Amino acid sequence: MARRRLDAELVRRGLARSRGHAAQLIAAGRVTVGGGTATKSATQVETSAAVVV
């Protein structure tokens, strides 16, 4: 499976306007990956991972 930075994946999925916006959402604790709260924009995630904002 392909892996991608979390901030870039949020933009690709249309869940954030930009990588900067994605970073703000992540820093605010509003993003979960696989049920756990994401803490870093650079986290590598599978493109098929469950990501929720």
Short mmCIF file of the N, C-alpha and C atoms (twelve columns), coordinates in Angstrom:
data_MODEL
# 
_entry.id   MODEL 
# 
loop_
_atom_site.group_PDB 
_atom_site.id 
_atom_site.type_symbol 
_atom_site.label_atom_id 
_atom_site.label_alt_id 
_atom_site.label_comp_id 
_atom_site.label_asym_id 
_atom_site.label_seq_id 
_atom_site.Cartn_x 
_atom_site.Cartn_y 
_atom_site.Cartn_z 
_atom_site.pdbx_PDB_model_num 
ATOM 1   N N  . MET A 1  0.828   -1.193 0.000  1 
ATOM 2   C CA . MET A 1  0.000   0.000  0.000  1 
ATOM 3   C C  . MET A 1  0.872   1.256  0.000  1 
ATOM 4   N N  . ALA A 2  0.351   2.286  -0.598 1 
ATOM 5   C CA . ALA A 2  1.069   3.558  -0.652 1 
ATOM 6   C C  . ALA A 2  0.938   4.301  0.674  1 
ATOM 7   N N  . ARG A 3  1.998   5.003  1.029  1 
ATOM 8   C CA . ARG A 3  2.000   5.823  2.242  1 
ATOM 9   C C  . ARG A 3  2.226   7.273  1.830  1 
ATOM 10  N N  . ARG A 4  1.652   8.169  2.612  1 
ATOM 11  C CA . ARG A 4  1.721   9.592  2.300  1 
ATOM 12  C C  . ARG A 4  1.720   10.376 3.610  1 
ATOM 13  N N  . ARG A 5  2.288   11.571 3.597  1 
ATOM 14  C CA . ARG A 5  2.231   12.433 4.784  1 
ATOM 15  C C  . ARG A 5  0.769   12.708 5.133  1 
ATOM 16  N N  . LEU A 6  0.474   12.744 6.419  1 
ATOM 17  C CA . LEU A 6  -0.896  12.975 6.862  1 
ATOM 18  C C  . LEU A 6  -1.438  14.300 6.352  1 
ATOM 19  N N  . ASP A 7  -0.660  15.370 6.427  1 
ATOM 20  C CA . ASP A 7  -1.169  16.666 5.965  1 
ATOM 21  C C  . ASP A 7  -1.502  16.635 4.473  1 
ATOM 22  N N  . ALA A 8  -0.672  15.993 3.685  1 
ATOM 23  C CA . ALA A 8  -0.928  15.884 2.246  1 
ATOM 24  C C  . ALA A 8  -2.139  15.000 1.972  1 
ATOM 25  N N  . GLU A 9  -2.316  13.970 2.761  1 
ATOM 26  C CA . GLU A 9  -3.463  13.072 2.581  1 
ATOM 27  C C  . GLU A 9  -4.772  13.779 2.922  1 
ATOM 28  N N  . LEU A 10 -4.759  14.626 3.936  1 
ATOM 29  C CA . LEU A 10 -5.962  15.402 4.270  1 
ATOM 30  C C  . LEU A 10 -6.356  16.312 3.115  1 
ATOM 31  N N  . VAL A 11 -5.377  16.942 2.485  1 
ATOM 32  C CA . VAL A 11 -5.655  17.806 1.334  1 
ATOM 33  C C  . VAL A 11 -6.159  16.968 0.166  1 
ATOM 34  N N  . ARG A 12 -5.512  15.836 -0.105 1 
ATOM 35  C CA . ARG A 12 -5.913  14.969 -1.219 1 
ATOM 36  C C  . ARG A 12 -7.360  14.509 -1.071 1 
ATOM 37  N N  . ARG A 13 -7.774  14.222 0.161  1 
ATOM 38  C CA . ARG A 13 -9.145  13.752 0.412  1 
ATOM 39  C C  . ARG A 13 -10.163 14.887 0.495  1 
ATOM 40  N N  . GLY A 14 -9.696  16.125 0.440  1 
ATOM 41  C CA . GLY A 14 -10.608 17.261 0.521  1 
ATOM 42  C C  . GLY A 14 -11.049 17.587 1.938  1 
ATOM 43  N N  . LEU A 15 -10.307 17.102 2.930  1 
ATOM 44  C CA . LEU A 15 -10.653 17.349 4.328  1 
ATOM 45  C C  . LEU A 15 -9.983  18.610 4.868  1 
ATOM 46  N N  . ALA A 16 -9.040  19.171 4.111  1 
ATOM 47  C CA . ALA A 16 -8.356  20.413 4.481  1 
ATOM 48  C C  . ALA A 16 -8.087  21.212 3.210  1 
ATOM 49  N N  . ARG A 17 -8.068  22.539 3.347  1 
ATOM 50  C CA . ARG A 17 -7.858  23.422 2.182  1 
ATOM 51  C C  . ARG A 17 -6.426  23.408 1.687  1 
ATOM 52  N N  . SER A 18 -5.491  23.234 2.620  1 
ATOM 53  C CA . SER A 18 -4.065  23.273 2.290  1 
ATOM 54  C C  . SER A 18 -3.312  22.459 3.329  1 
ATOM 55  N N  . ARG A 19 -2.015  22.240 3.087  1 
ATOM 56  C CA . ARG A 19 -1.216  21.521 4.088  1 
ATOM 57  C C  . ARG A 19 -1.112  22.334 5.367  1 
ATOM 58  N N  . GLY A 20 -1.075  23.658 5.245  1 
ATOM 59  C CA . GLY A 20 -1.047  24.515 6.425  1 
ATOM 60  C C  . GLY A 20 -2.319  24.379 7.250  1 
ATOM 61  N N  . HIS A 21 -3.459  24.352 6.557  1 
ATOM 62  C CA . HIS A 21 -4.743  24.161 7.235  1 
ATOM 63  C C  . HIS A 21 -4.776  22.788 7.899  1 
ATOM 64  N N  . ALA A 22 -4.274  21.783 7.205  1 
ATOM 65  C CA . ALA A 22 -4.213  20.434 7.771  1 
ATOM 66  C C  . ALA A 22 -3.361  20.425 9.034  1 
ATOM 67  N N  . ALA A 23 -2.233  21.134 9.004  1 
ATOM 68  C CA . ALA A 23 -1.350  21.202 10.174 1 
ATOM 69  C C  . ALA A 23 -2.067  21.838 11.362 1 
ATOM 70  N N  . GLN A 24 -2.886  22.855 11.099 1 
ATOM 71  C CA . GLN A 24 -3.654  23.496 12.170 1 
ATOM 72  C C  . GLN A 24 -4.664  22.525 12.770 1 
ATOM 73  N N  . LEU A 25 -5.349  21.770 11.923 1 
ATOM 74  C CA . LEU A 25 -6.326  20.786 12.405 1 
ATOM 75  C C  . LEU A 25 -5.643  19.723 13.258 1 
ATOM 76  N N  . ILE A 26 -4.490  19.264 12.805 1 
ATOM 77  C CA . ILE A 26 -3.740  18.235 13.529 1 
ATOM 78  C C  . ILE A 26 -3.270  18.782 14.874 1 
ATOM 79  N N  . ALA A 27 -2.715  19.996 14.884 1 
ATOM 80  C CA . ALA A 27 -2.215  20.609 16.122 1 
ATOM 81  C C  . ALA A 27 -3.333  20.831 17.134 1 
ATOM 82  N N  . ALA A 28 -4.548  21.067 16.635 1 
ATOM 83  C CA . ALA A 28 -5.698  21.294 17.509 1 
ATOM 84  C C  . ALA A 28 -6.283  19.985 18.036 1 
ATOM 85  N N  . GLY A 29 -5.738  18.857 17.589 1 
ATOM 86  C CA . GLY A 29 -6.227  17.559 18.051 1 
ATOM 87  C C  . GLY A 29 -7.527  17.128 17.411 1 
ATOM 88  N N  . ARG A 30 -7.824  17.671 16.224 1 
ATOM 89  C CA . ARG A 30 -9.093  17.386 15.557 1 
ATOM 90  C C  . ARG A 30 -9.015  16.273 14.522 1 
ATOM 91  N N  . VAL A 31 -7.857  15.635 14.379 1 
ATOM 92  C CA . VAL A 31 -7.682  14.594 13.360 1 
ATOM 93  C C  . VAL A 31 -7.364  13.267 14.031 1 
ATOM 94  N N  . THR A 32 -8.106  12.221 13.639 1 
ATOM 95  C CA . THR A 32 -7.797  10.877 14.122 1 
ATOM 96  C C  . THR A 32 -7.450  9.983  12.941 1 
ATOM 97  N N  . VAL A 33 -6.529  9.083  13.187 1 
ATOM 98  C CA . VAL A 33 -6.119  8.099  12.185 1 
ATOM 99  C C  . VAL A 33 -6.258  6.734  12.832 1 
ATOM 100 N N  . GLY A 34 -7.131  5.910  12.268 1 
ATOM 101 C CA . GLY A 34 -7.341  4.578  12.824 1 
ATOM 102 C C  . GLY A 34 -7.824  4.608  14.269 1 
ATOM 103 N N  . GLY A 35 -8.559  5.649  14.646 1 
ATOM 104 C CA . GLY A 35 -9.111  5.754  15.987 1 
ATOM 105 C C  . GLY A 35 -8.242  6.486  16.988 1 
ATOM 106 N N  . GLY A 36 -6.983  6.776  16.635 1 
ATOM 107 C CA . GLY A 36 -6.080  7.487  17.548 1 
ATOM 108 C C  . GLY A 36 -5.845  8.912  17.086 1 
ATOM 109 N N  . THR A 37 -5.698  9.823  18.020 1 
ATOM 110 C CA . THR A 37 -5.475  11.227 17.680 1 
ATOM 111 C C  . THR A 37 -4.088  11.420 17.072 1 
ATOM 112 N N  . ALA A 38 -4.060  12.078 15.922 1 
ATOM 113 C CA . ALA A 38 -2.793  12.369 15.243 1 
ATOM 114 C C  . ALA A 38 -2.144  13.578 15.898 1 
ATOM 115 N N  . THR A 39 -0.814  13.562 16.015 1 
ATOM 116 C CA . THR A 39 -0.108  14.669 16.662 1 
ATOM 117 C C  . THR A 39 0.927   15.339 15.762 1 
ATOM 118 N N  . LYS A 40 1.247   14.730 14.622 1 
ATOM 119 C CA . LYS A 40 2.284   15.288 13.744 1 
ATOM 120 C C  . LYS A 40 1.823   15.285 12.288 1 
ATOM 121 N N  . SER A 41 2.053   16.398 11.610 1 
ATOM 122 C CA . SER A 41 1.684   16.524 10.198 1 
ATOM 123 C C  . SER A 41 2.457   15.568 9.309  1 
ATOM 124 N N  . ALA A 42 3.691   15.270 9.687  1 
ATOM 125 C CA . ALA A 42 4.559   14.438 8.857  1 
ATOM 126 C C  . ALA A 42 4.335   12.944 9.050  1 
ATOM 127 N N  . THR A 43 3.398   12.568 9.908  1 
ATOM 128 C CA . THR A 43 3.111   11.153 10.126 1 
ATOM 129 C C  . THR A 43 2.771   10.489 8.801  1 
ATOM 130 N N  . GLN A 44 3.388   9.356  8.528  1 
ATOM 131 C CA . GLN A 44 3.111   8.609  7.303  1 
ATOM 132 C C  . GLN A 44 1.874   7.737  7.522  1 
ATOM 133 N N  . VAL A 45 0.895   7.866  6.629  1 
ATOM 134 C CA . VAL A 45 -0.331  7.075  6.736  1 
ATOM 135 C C  . VAL A 45 -0.575  6.335  5.430  1 
ATOM 136 N N  . GLU A 46 -1.194  5.177  5.547  1 
ATOM 137 C CA . GLU A 46 -1.615  4.435  4.361  1 
ATOM 138 C C  . GLU A 46 -2.718  5.239  3.674  1 
ATOM 139 N N  . THR A 47 -2.751  5.219  2.355  1 
ATOM 140 C CA . THR A 47 -3.785  5.960  1.637  1 
ATOM 141 C C  . THR A 47 -5.166  5.360  1.872  1 
ATOM 142 N N  . SER A 48 -5.215  4.134  2.400  1 
ATOM 143 C CA . SER A 48 -6.497  3.489  2.693  1 
ATOM 144 C C  . SER A 48 -6.890  3.619  4.162  1 
ATOM 145 N N  . ALA A 49 -6.083  4.303  4.971  1 
ATOM 146 C CA . ALA A 49 -6.341  4.426  6.414  1 
ATOM 147 C C  . ALA A 49 -7.601  5.247  6.676  1 
ATOM 148 N N  . ALA A 50 -8.280  4.911  7.776  1 
ATOM 149 C CA . ALA A 50 -9.448  5.677  8.208  1 
ATOM 150 C C  . ALA A 50 -8.958  6.971  8.849  1 
ATOM 151 N N  . VAL A 51 -9.256  8.092  8.190  1 
ATOM 152 C CA . VAL A 51 -8.848  9.409  8.689  1 
ATOM 153 C C  . VAL A 51 -10.113 10.235 8.882  1 
ATOM 154 N N  . VAL A 52 -10.276 10.787 10.097 1 
ATOM 155 C CA . VAL A 52 -11.485 11.548 10.422 1 
ATOM 156 C C  . VAL A 52 -11.092 12.911 10.964 1 
ATOM 157 N N  . VAL A 53 -11.818 13.943 10.505 1 
ATOM 158 C CA . VAL A 53 -11.632 15.311 11.026 1 
ATOM 159 C C  . VAL A 53 -12.884 15.679 11.780 1 
# 
